[in-house]
Amino acid sequence: MAVTATAIAAVAALVGCSAPSADDSATDGEVAGKITIWTWDAPGDGLKAAIPAFQELHPDVEIDVQDVGNPAIWEKITTGMAAGGSGLPDVLNIGIDYMGNYVEKFPGELVDLRDFGADELADEFPSGAWKSGSGADGAVYGIPYEVNATGFFYRTDIFEQAGVDIDSIETWDQLLEAGVTIKEKTGVNLYNQDKAASAADSAGLWQLLTALQGSFYFDEQGEITMNSEAGVHSLELIKKANDLGIVGDEQGSWDTLLASLRGETDVAIMPSGGWMAGVMENEAPDMAGNWGVRLPPAVEPGGITAAVNGGTYLSIPTESKNQRTAWEFVNFALGTLEGQEVVYDGGGMFPGYKPMLESEGFAEPSEYFNGQSPNAIFIAELAQDTPVVNYTSDYARALKALTDAQTRVLLSGADPEEALNEAAEQVAQQTNRKLASD
Amino acid sequence: MNALLETVDARPATDRRRPPSRRRRSSIGHPRLTPYLFLLPTILLFLAFKLYPYLSAFWVSLTQNVGGVTAFVGLDNYIRLAQDPLFYTALGNTVLILVVQVPLMLALGIVLSVAFNSMLLKWRAFWRTTYFVPIVMGLVAYGILFRALFDSGDGIVNEMLGAVGIGPIPWLVDPFWAKISIVLAMTWHYTGQNAIIYLAQLQSIPGELYEAAQVDGANGWQRFWNITMPGLRPALLLTVILSTIGTLQLFDEPYVLTNGGPDNATLTIGMYLYQNGFRYFDFGYASAIGYALTLIIAVISLIQFRLFKEKTR
């Protein structure tokens, strides 16, 4: 009988280990002990850089920054959250596109940071970025780590060699024409794309082009707009570039990206997030002077030339046993000028913290970019009136449907409009969301 | 992946009839309970880690998460599944890979096992190990290796084909070739395992049969068809069913090699289940896919049992 009881207790312990511990004392506690952070490549470098400075203030704290890898981190977080938070670390680096989903599907898994007085920081960040990390009721689930405007980078040496003046390019149509010239003169592709999306999704360009027309997968009501006129036009532009033969086919991995940054596989332009400026300086120092940066061309003549390109947050899971320490670190890294400076130097993520953006030297011309100031460009971009981006909880489905549609267009010559209509209907069927066009 | 293997392993368990005990029952406690007491730890572990997840997943398949709240929706997920074109794409891909890959791999496995068993082969232990090693290779290493091999630009396979003037084949990025790549990767991964199973069976075939056949003037081919193949039948049944189940649950290869793409050309039921669960957080629907897959596997395994049974008669 005793054996039975022990065995049952053991099994119960194994099964019940995921029961959430409602630990009220978590917000008090001392700033000491060990905390673990899940993040990936470059953002991880930034956070690691903040550790020595933080330890000067709190010598008893040990911080383990784990590079889980992107996109692997999303699955790991999902698994942990589905298991009631068991196995999650003390700090999570969460992408803006996943934030709504985690908050909506796993309510109560992230600490409402107002418990630590995070609402005092609200005014220090761009309101849009702050809002995407908060719940409808104002609960704060994440502090913005990166706030990204689109970075439109180009190779000055290649444009020069082809005799194309980058400053004269105002629209994407003109850019594609320039791409043809560049290909003829230098043999270099305008840009690279993971056409089959076999390594990662490759929807970044479509998202940028669509955002430049004031549209996205969903509108503010959450209805599906990916097959809108703007969406179709974006895919047509992508098809046109492909048909012109100026698009390289490269797998969408971090390694191939680095190869492009370092000029090992040449591309003439690289539309990306603002964070790329820092990554370029850190990962491709030999290319100093060969990369330039500007606002992206408009899709329509005179159209907007700014788009928000995602962002990330630092959040604390409710399962964390050391929430106080986790918060102190997050607050130091993102909510103080001292912390922001070391984090920015270490990883190059474009910050949202206003005192940092306004601080001396932040928007100064960069030698790496031939005396241009990428930061000044991004600050100006963030100030433009960009359309609201509603990721919704069904972003992942919409992204997959879009990527598949794009693959059909690029590899099998499908019609962009038909492909997008199919994709939109598939998302509607999977999610019960309405098509905005109906 | 292995949840269903047990059913098959349990199959050959012969009727272990205990010899009637003449000894008098021991007077300590309740001797009839003793075997159950010994089984208890296993039964408890089975209940906690097998039965509970099965039942729990079935319950989840009847629910949907709406705004963080789990709601009972009855058979809604199954009805949705029956109308989901992507599920049929996944089913079609999986069955296609099954029909092409399993016969190819098993035929190769037989050839290899006969070679491993041959007295003419030197360093037999070395060869057997070499062919068995892929089965223990980790998923990540596997992915890196085959990506390096099948890269459509400067992949090793394309470099080699280029050297003989064939070329370049868009291995992982073309809907047709992506399926071929998956078939090749799986064959590399699992053939050795099947060959080892066959080898074990081959060694149970009495050598006298071959000697007698030789005396009667049977040539090598005849000996293979009339002695080796019938002798292999139990192992064949086992491997056919194991491979079928494994392929129906196929996940590793499309996950690491093609991400289910391009345009869902290598989307398998396992991949689709995973996407719905871990990408879209739709655990109810993912569980429904899991149960649909279980049903499919059960039906196919049953058919295979029947077919093989009739052949043995």
mmCIF file of C-alpha atoms in Angstrom, chain A residues 16-160:
data_model
loop_
_atom_site.group_PDB
_atom_site.id
_atom_site.type_symbol
_atom_site.label_atom_id
_atom_site.label_comp_id
_atom_site.label_asym_id
_atom_site.label_seq_id
_atom_site.Cartn_x
_atom_site.Cartn_y
_atom_site.Cartn_z
ATOM 1 C CA GLY A 16 1.313 18.522 -11.477
ATOM 2 C CA CYS A 17 4.616 20.300 -11.857
ATOM 3 C CA SER A 18 3.129 22.787 -14.276
ATOM 4 C CA ALA A 19 0.556 24.159 -11.868
ATOM 5 C CA PRO A 20 1.083 27.924 -11.750
ATOM 6 C CA SER A 21 2.442 29.175 -8.485
ATOM 7 C CA ALA A 22 0.620 32.300 -7.449
ATOM 8 C CA ASP A 23 3.558 33.895 -5.731
ATOM 9 C CA ASP A 24 2.578 37.309 -4.454
ATOM 10 C CA SER A 25 5.971 37.924 -2.997
ATOM 11 C CA ALA A 26 7.510 37.732 -6.477
ATOM 12 C CA THR A 27 7.233 41.460 -6.983
ATOM 13 C CA ASP A 28 9.038 42.186 -3.740
ATOM 14 C CA GLY A 29 12.099 40.092 -3.190
ATOM 15 C CA GLU A 30 15.722 41.005 -3.364
ATOM 16 C CA VAL A 31 17.646 41.795 -6.507
ATOM 17 C CA ALA A 32 19.879 38.767 -6.395
ATOM 18 C CA GLY A 33 20.258 35.277 -7.720
ATOM 19 C CA LYS A 34 20.282 33.998 -11.261
ATOM 20 C CA ILE A 35 18.020 34.968 -14.131
ATOM 21 C CA THR A 36 17.851 33.422 -17.568
ATOM 22 C CA ILE A 37 16.970 35.261 -20.774
ATOM 23 C CA TRP A 38 15.804 33.772 -24.069
ATOM 24 C CA THR A 39 16.733 35.752 -27.133
ATOM 25 C CA TRP A 40 18.653 35.299 -30.399
ATOM 26 C CA ASP A 41 21.792 36.438 -32.247
ATOM 27 C CA ALA A 42 22.248 40.194 -32.315
ATOM 28 C CA PRO A 43 19.669 41.201 -29.653
ATOM 29 C CA GLY A 44 21.432 38.707 -27.389
ATOM 30 C CA ASP A 45 24.749 40.483 -27.961
ATOM 31 C CA GLY A 46 23.121 43.722 -26.883
ATOM 32 C CA LEU A 47 21.755 42.220 -23.672
ATOM 33 C CA LYS A 48 25.046 40.505 -22.874
ATOM 34 C CA ALA A 49 26.766 43.857 -23.154
ATOM 35 C CA ALA A 50 24.533 45.219 -20.398
ATOM 36 C CA ILE A 51 25.472 42.535 -17.870
ATOM 37 C CA PRO A 52 28.749 44.037 -16.499
ATOM 38 C CA ALA A 53 27.168 47.452 -15.990
ATOM 39 C CA PHE A 54 24.170 45.881 -14.267
ATOM 40 C CA GLN A 55 26.383 43.756 -12.055
ATOM 41 C CA GLU A 56 28.154 46.884 -10.844
ATOM 42 C CA LEU A 57 24.834 47.975 -9.389
ATOM 43 C CA HIS A 58 23.784 44.482 -8.248
ATOM 44 C CA PRO A 59 26.851 42.315 -7.729
ATOM 45 C CA ASP A 60 24.849 39.300 -6.516
ATOM 46 C CA VAL A 61 23.032 38.816 -9.765
ATOM 47 C CA GLU A 62 24.009 36.223 -12.324
ATOM 48 C CA ILE A 63 22.526 36.575 -15.812
ATOM 49 C CA ASP A 64 22.427 33.841 -18.417
ATOM 50 C CA VAL A 65 21.619 35.162 -21.894
ATOM 51 C CA GLN A 66 20.651 32.215 -24.085
ATOM 52 C CA ASP A 67 20.724 32.441 -27.872
ATOM 53 C CA VAL A 68 17.739 30.213 -28.637
ATOM 54 C CA GLY A 69 17.720 31.270 -32.279
ATOM 55 C CA ASN A 70 15.033 32.865 -34.366
ATOM 56 C CA PRO A 71 12.537 31.438 -35.369
ATOM 57 C CA ALA A 72 13.136 28.477 -33.003
ATOM 58 C CA ILE A 73 12.434 30.707 -30.007
ATOM 59 C CA TRP A 74 8.733 31.121 -30.918
ATOM 60 C CA GLU A 75 8.069 27.414 -30.799
ATOM 61 C CA LYS A 76 9.930 27.116 -27.528
ATOM 62 C CA ILE A 77 7.907 29.906 -25.974
ATOM 63 C CA THR A 78 4.662 28.432 -27.306
ATOM 64 C CA THR A 79 5.491 25.041 -25.854
ATOM 65 C CA GLY A 80 6.332 26.585 -22.497
ATOM 66 C CA MET A 81 3.176 28.656 -22.429
ATOM 67 C CA ALA A 82 1.011 25.711 -23.451
ATOM 68 C CA ALA A 83 2.537 23.861 -20.500
ATOM 69 C CA GLY A 84 1.330 26.566 -18.147
ATOM 70 C CA GLY A 85 4.609 28.449 -18.190
ATOM 71 C CA SER A 86 6.736 25.540 -17.089
ATOM 72 C CA GLY A 87 10.263 25.623 -18.462
ATOM 73 C CA LEU A 88 10.182 29.274 -19.440
ATOM 74 C CA PRO A 89 13.091 31.514 -18.408
ATOM 75 C CA ASP A 90 12.838 34.762 -16.435
ATOM 76 C CA VAL A 91 12.928 37.131 -19.408
ATOM 77 C CA LEU A 92 11.545 36.558 -22.896
ATOM 78 C CA ASN A 93 12.446 38.469 -26.038
ATOM 79 C CA ILE A 94 9.171 38.538 -27.990
ATOM 80 C CA GLY A 95 8.555 39.792 -31.525
ATOM 81 C CA ILE A 96 5.790 42.327 -32.094
ATOM 82 C CA ASP A 97 4.146 39.874 -34.493
ATOM 83 C CA TYR A 98 3.860 37.216 -31.782
ATOM 84 C CA MET A 99 2.948 39.476 -28.870
ATOM 85 C CA GLY A 100 -0.798 39.665 -29.531
ATOM 86 C CA ASN A 101 -0.990 35.950 -30.068
ATOM 87 C CA TYR A 102 0.718 35.022 -26.795
ATOM 88 C CA VAL A 103 -1.324 37.513 -24.809
ATOM 89 C CA GLU A 104 -4.574 36.454 -26.451
ATOM 90 C CA LYS A 105 -4.109 32.690 -26.506
ATOM 91 C CA PHE A 106 -2.324 32.287 -23.175
ATOM 92 C CA PRO A 107 -3.822 34.898 -20.889
ATOM 93 C CA GLY A 108 -2.081 35.282 -17.561
ATOM 94 C CA GLU A 109 1.234 33.835 -18.735
ATOM 95 C CA LEU A 110 3.007 37.187 -18.910
ATOM 96 C CA VAL A 111 3.459 39.475 -15.932
ATOM 97 C CA ASP A 112 1.530 42.729 -16.051
ATOM 98 C CA LEU A 113 4.565 44.947 -15.649
ATOM 99 C CA ARG A 114 2.454 47.669 -14.070
ATOM 100 C CA ASP A 115 3.010 45.654 -10.893
ATOM 101 C CA PHE A 116 6.562 46.976 -11.054
ATOM 102 C CA GLY A 117 5.529 50.475 -12.043
ATOM 103 C CA ALA A 118 6.307 50.014 -15.748
ATOM 104 C CA ASP A 119 3.512 52.415 -16.706
ATOM 105 C CA GLU A 120 5.811 55.246 -15.672
ATOM 106 C CA LEU A 121 7.951 54.402 -18.710
ATOM 107 C CA ALA A 122 5.068 54.741 -21.182
ATOM 108 C CA ASP A 123 5.842 58.312 -22.160
ATOM 109 C CA GLU A 124 9.458 57.471 -22.901
ATOM 110 C CA PHE A 125 8.546 55.264 -25.885
ATOM 111 C CA PRO A 126 6.699 55.879 -29.193
ATOM 112 C CA SER A 127 3.022 55.375 -28.380
ATOM 113 C CA GLY A 128 2.372 52.911 -31.220
ATOM 114 C CA ALA A 129 5.215 50.644 -30.142
ATOM 115 C CA TRP A 130 4.115 50.834 -26.506
ATOM 116 C CA LYS A 131 0.535 50.012 -27.455
ATOM 117 C CA SER A 132 1.443 46.819 -29.304
ATOM 118 C CA GLY A 133 3.069 45.517 -26.116
ATOM 119 C CA SER A 134 0.042 46.273 -23.986
ATOM 120 C CA GLY A 135 -3.320 44.608 -23.519
ATOM 121 C CA ALA A 136 -6.631 46.223 -24.330
ATOM 122 C CA ASP A 137 -7.110 47.021 -20.639
ATOM 123 C CA GLY A 138 -3.780 48.852 -20.461
ATOM 124 C CA ALA A 139 -1.844 45.995 -18.890
ATOM 125 C CA VAL A 140 1.829 46.225 -19.893
ATOM 126 C CA TYR A 141 3.160 42.884 -21.148
ATOM 127 C CA GLY A 142 6.405 43.983 -22.720
ATOM 128 C CA ILE A 143 8.854 46.866 -22.794
ATOM 129 C CA PRO A 144 9.905 47.786 -26.364
ATOM 130 C CA TYR A 145 13.429 46.577 -27.045
ATOM 131 C CA GLU A 146 13.601 47.340 -30.743
ATOM 132 C CA VAL A 147 11.394 49.758 -32.637
ATOM 133 C CA ASN A 148 12.062 49.436 -36.311
ATOM 134 C CA ALA A 149 11.497 51.687 -39.237
ATOM 135 C CA THR A 150 12.348 50.195 -42.597
ATOM 136 C CA GLY A 151 15.994 50.516 -43.444
ATOM 137 C CA PHE A 152 16.633 50.803 -47.146
ATOM 138 C CA PHE A 153 20.302 49.968 -47.656
ATOM 139 C CA TYR A 154 22.189 50.013 -50.947
ATOM 140 C CA ARG A 155 25.697 49.289 -52.160
ATOM 141 C CA THR A 156 27.287 52.609 -53.072
ATOM 142 C CA ASP A 157 30.128 50.946 -54.990
ATOM 143 C CA ILE A 158 27.791 48.870 -57.150
ATOM 144 C CA PHE A 159 25.497 51.784 -57.972
ATOM 145 C CA GLU A 160 28.564 53.840 -58.861
#
